Coordinates of C-alpha atoms in Angstrom, one line a residue:
X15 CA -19.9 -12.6 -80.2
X16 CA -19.5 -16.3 -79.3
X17 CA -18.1 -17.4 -75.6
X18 CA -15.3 -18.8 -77.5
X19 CA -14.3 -16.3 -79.2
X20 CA -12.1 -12.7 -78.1
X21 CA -11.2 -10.1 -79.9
X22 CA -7.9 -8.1 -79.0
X23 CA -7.1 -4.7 -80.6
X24 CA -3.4 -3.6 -80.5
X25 CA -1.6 0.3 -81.2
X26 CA 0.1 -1.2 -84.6
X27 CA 1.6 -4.0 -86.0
X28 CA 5.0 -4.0 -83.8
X29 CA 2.8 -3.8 -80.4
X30 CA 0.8 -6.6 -81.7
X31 CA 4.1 -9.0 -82.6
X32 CA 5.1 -7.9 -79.0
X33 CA 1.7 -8.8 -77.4
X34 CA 1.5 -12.3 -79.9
X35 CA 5.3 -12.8 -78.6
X36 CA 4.1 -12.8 -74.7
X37 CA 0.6 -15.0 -75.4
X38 CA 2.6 -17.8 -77.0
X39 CA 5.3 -17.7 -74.0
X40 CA 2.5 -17.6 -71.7
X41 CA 0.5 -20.8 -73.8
X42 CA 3.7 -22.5 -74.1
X43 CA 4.7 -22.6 -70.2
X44 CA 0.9 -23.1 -69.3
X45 CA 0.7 -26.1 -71.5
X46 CA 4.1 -27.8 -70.9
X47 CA 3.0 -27.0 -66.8
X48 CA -0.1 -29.2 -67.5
X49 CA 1.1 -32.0 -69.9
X50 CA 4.8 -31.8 -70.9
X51 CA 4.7 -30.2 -74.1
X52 CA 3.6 -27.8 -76.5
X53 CA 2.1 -28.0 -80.1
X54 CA 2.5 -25.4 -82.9
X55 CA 1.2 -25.0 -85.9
X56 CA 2.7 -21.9 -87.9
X57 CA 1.7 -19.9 -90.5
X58 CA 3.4 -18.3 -93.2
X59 CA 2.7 -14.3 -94.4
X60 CA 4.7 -11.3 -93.6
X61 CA 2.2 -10.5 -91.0
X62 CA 3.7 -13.5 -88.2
X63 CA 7.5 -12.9 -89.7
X64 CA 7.9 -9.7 -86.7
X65 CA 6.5 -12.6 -84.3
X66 CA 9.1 -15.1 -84.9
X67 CA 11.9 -12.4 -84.8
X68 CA 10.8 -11.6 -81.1
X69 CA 10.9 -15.0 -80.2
X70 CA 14.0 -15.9 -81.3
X71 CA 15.3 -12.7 -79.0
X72 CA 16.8 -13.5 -75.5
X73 CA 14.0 -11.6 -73.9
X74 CA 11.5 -14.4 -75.1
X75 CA 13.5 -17.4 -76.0
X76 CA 15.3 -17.7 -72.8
X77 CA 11.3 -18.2 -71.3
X78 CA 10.5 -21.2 -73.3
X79 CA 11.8 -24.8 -73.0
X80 CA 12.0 -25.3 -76.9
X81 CA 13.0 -29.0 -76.2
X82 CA 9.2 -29.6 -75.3
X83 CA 7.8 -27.4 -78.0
X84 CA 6.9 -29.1 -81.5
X85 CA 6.6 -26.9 -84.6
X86 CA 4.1 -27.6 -87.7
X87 CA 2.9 -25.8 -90.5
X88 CA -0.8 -25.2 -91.1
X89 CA 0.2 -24.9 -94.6
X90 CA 2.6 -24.3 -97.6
X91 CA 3.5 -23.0 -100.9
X92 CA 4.6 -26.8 -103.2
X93 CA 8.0 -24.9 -103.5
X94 CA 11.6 -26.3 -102.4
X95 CA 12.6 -25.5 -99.0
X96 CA 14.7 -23.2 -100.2
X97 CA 12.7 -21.4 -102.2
X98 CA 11.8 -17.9 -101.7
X99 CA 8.0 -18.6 -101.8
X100 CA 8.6 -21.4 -98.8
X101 CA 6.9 -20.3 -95.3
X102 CA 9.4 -23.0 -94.0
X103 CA 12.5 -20.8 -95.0
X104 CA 10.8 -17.6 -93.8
X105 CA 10.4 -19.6 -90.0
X106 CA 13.9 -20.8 -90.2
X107 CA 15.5 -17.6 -91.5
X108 CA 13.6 -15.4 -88.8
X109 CA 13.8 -18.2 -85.8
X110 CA 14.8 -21.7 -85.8
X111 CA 18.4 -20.6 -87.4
X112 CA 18.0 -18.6 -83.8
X113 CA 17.3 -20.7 -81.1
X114 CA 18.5 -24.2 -79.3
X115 CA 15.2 -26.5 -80.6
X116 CA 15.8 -29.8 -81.2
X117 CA 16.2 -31.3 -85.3
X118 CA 13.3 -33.8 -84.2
X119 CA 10.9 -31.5 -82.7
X120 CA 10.6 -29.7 -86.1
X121 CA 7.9 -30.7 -88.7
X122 CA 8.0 -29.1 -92.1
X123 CA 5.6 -30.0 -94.8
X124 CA 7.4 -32.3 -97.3
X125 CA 8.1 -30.7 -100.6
X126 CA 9.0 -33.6 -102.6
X127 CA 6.9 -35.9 -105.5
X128 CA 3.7 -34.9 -106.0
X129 CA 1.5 -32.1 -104.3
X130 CA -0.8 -35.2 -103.7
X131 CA 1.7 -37.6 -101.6
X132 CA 3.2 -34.5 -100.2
X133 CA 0.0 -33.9 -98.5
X134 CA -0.4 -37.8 -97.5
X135 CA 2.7 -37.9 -96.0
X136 CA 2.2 -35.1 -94.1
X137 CA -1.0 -36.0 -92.4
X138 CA 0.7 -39.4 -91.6
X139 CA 3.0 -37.5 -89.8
X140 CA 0.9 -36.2 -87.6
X141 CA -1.3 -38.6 -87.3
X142 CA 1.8 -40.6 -86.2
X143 CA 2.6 -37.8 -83.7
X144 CA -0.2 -37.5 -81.6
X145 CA -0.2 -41.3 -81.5
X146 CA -3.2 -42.1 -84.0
X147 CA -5.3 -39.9 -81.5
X148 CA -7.3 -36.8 -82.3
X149 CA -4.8 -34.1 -83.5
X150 CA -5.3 -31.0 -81.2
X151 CA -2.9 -28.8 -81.6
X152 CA -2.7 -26.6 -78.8
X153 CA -1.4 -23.1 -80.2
X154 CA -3.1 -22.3 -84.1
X155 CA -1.2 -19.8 -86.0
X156 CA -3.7 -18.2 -88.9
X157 CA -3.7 -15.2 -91.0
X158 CA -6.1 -13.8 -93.6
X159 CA -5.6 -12.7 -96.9
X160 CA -8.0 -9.6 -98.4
X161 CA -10.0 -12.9 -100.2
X162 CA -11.2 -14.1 -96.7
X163 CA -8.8 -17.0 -97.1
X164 CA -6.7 -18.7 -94.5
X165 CA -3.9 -21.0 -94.3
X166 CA -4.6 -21.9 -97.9
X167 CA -8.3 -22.4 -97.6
X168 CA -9.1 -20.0 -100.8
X169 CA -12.5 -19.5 -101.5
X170 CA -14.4 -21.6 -103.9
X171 CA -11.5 -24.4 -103.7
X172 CA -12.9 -28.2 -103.5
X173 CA -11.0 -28.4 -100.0
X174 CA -13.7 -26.3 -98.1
X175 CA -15.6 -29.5 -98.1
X176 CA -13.6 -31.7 -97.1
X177 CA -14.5 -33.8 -94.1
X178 CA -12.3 -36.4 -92.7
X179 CA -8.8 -35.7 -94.3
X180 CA -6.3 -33.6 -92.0
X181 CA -4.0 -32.6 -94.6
X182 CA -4.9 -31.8 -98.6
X183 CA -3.5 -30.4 -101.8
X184 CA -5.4 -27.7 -102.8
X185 CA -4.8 -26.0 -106.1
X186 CA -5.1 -22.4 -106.1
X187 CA -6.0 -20.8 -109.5
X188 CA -5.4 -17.0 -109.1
X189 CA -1.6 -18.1 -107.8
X190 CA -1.8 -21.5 -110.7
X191 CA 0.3 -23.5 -108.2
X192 CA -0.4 -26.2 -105.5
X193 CA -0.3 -25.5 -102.3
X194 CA -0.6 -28.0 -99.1
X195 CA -2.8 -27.0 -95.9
X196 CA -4.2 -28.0 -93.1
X197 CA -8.1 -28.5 -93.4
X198 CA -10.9 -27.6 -91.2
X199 CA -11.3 -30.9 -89.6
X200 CA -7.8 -30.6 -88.3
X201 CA -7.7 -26.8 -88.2
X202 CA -11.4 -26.7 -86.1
X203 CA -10.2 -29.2 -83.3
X204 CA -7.3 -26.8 -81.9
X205 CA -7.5 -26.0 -78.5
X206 CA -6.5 -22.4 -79.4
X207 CA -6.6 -20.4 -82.5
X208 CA -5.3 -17.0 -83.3
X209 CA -5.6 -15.6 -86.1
X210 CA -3.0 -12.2 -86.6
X211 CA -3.7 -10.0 -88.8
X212 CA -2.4 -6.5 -89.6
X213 CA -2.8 -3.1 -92.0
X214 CA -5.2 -1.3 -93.6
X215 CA -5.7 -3.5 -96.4
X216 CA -7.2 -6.1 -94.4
X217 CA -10.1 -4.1 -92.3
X218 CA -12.9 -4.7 -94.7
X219 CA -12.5 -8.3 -94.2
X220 CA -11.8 -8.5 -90.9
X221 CA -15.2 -6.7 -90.1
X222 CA -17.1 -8.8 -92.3
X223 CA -15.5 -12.0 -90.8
X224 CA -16.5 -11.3 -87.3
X225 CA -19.7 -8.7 -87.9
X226 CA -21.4 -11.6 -90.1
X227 CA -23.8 -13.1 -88.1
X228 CA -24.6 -15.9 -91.0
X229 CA -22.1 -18.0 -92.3
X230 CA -20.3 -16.7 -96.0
X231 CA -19.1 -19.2 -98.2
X232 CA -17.0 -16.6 -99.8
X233 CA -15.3 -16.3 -96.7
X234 CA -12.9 -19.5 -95.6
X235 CA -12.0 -17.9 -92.5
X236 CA -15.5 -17.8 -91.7
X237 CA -15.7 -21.5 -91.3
X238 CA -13.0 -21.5 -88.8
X239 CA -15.4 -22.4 -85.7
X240 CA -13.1 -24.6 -82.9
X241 CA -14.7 -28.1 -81.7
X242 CA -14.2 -27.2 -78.4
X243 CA -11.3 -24.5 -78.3
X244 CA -11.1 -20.9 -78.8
X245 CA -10.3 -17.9 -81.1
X246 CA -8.3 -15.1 -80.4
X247 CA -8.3 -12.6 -82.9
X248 CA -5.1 -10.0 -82.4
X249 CA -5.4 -7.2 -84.8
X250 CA -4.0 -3.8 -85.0
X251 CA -5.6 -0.7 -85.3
X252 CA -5.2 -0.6 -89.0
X253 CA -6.9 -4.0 -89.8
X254 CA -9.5 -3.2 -86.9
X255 CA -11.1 0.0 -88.4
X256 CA -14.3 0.1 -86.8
X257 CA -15.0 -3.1 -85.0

């Protein structure tokens, strides 16, 4: 296993939310201790939706300064806001509609025009953010799907080679719909990934992910290799198996 990388292996899916719940409070007071804030990007999934619901609790919300914490979205279904389909609506129904954060510390992917300029716009916004400096993001949330995909890096999609852009449309044939994600440039700079993942369903993957000692095309979530942060991967026994 790489120096950068950790593996953490949890009883079931509600002591993982529980154990995610604590790492980001503990991330988010480290970082705002050392620089004054703290940078998010969330996924969407039912795997983090348990996460957010702890954090919006007293027990864990009470312990972070939400005025210095910035939300993103590594990526997004090209759906409304509203729509059922939107990770946005799944974070605000299951935390922001929860907790004291401030309107302007909250970055949602623009839904609006074209899948194209959606994307645009959205890496001009945080290229605007972090001040036209490297984008590192300090706290990476990532899933995986049974496909080896993440955020909505699907395999064989033309957005696995992309190189300089932070933010692209991809369009994602098995779903035929657009969807808008963060790319490996961006994603690969974060001082800390984790990637949650949970059931059963998922433990054939998540052994050939981190077993594979040569890189899998097949396998988007393979490429996730930080710059110079780290990985933590939090998985429950289910989606562990026999690592």
């Amino acid at each position: 296993m790489k120096k950068n990388v950790a593996i953490t292996v949890w009883k079931d899916a509600e002591v993982l939310s529980f154990a995610a719940a604590h790492f980001f409070v503990t991330e988010c007071n480290r970082c705002i201790a050392k620089k004054g804030k703290f940078t998010v990007a969330l996924s969407g999934g039912n795997t983090p939706k348990r996460l957010y619901q702890l954090l919006a609790t007293p027990a864990f919300s009470t312990n972070i300064p939400w005025d210095k914490v910035f939300l993103f979205w590594s990526d997004e279904r090209f759906v409304a806001n509203t729509d059922a389909d939107s990770n946005y609506k799944m974070v605000k129904e299951n935390l922001l509609d929860h907790i004291s954060i401030p309107e302007e510390n909250i970055f949602p992917v623009p839904v609006d025009g074209t899948a194209k300029k959606s994307a645009k716009a959205y890496e001009e916004t945080i290229k605007n953010f972090f001040n036209e400096k490297r984008a590192v993001f300090d706290f990476l949330l990532l899933g995986i799907g049974e496909d080896g995909h993440t955020a909505s890096l699907f395999p064989d999609t033309d957005i696995l080679k992309e190189k300089k852009r932070l933010v692209r449309e991809v369009w994602v044939e098995a779903k035929q719909t657009f969807r808008i994600s963060f790319t490996l440039p961006l994603i690969n700079k974060s001082a800390q990934i984790i990637f949650l993942v949970a059931g059963k369903e998922k433990a054939s993957v998540v052994a050939e992910i981190i077993n594979h000692k040569k890189i899998n095309p097949a396998l988007p979530a393979q490429l996730v290799k930080p710059v110079k942060g780290n990985i933590l991967w939090m998985v429950d026994e289910d989606a562990a198996g026999k690592l």
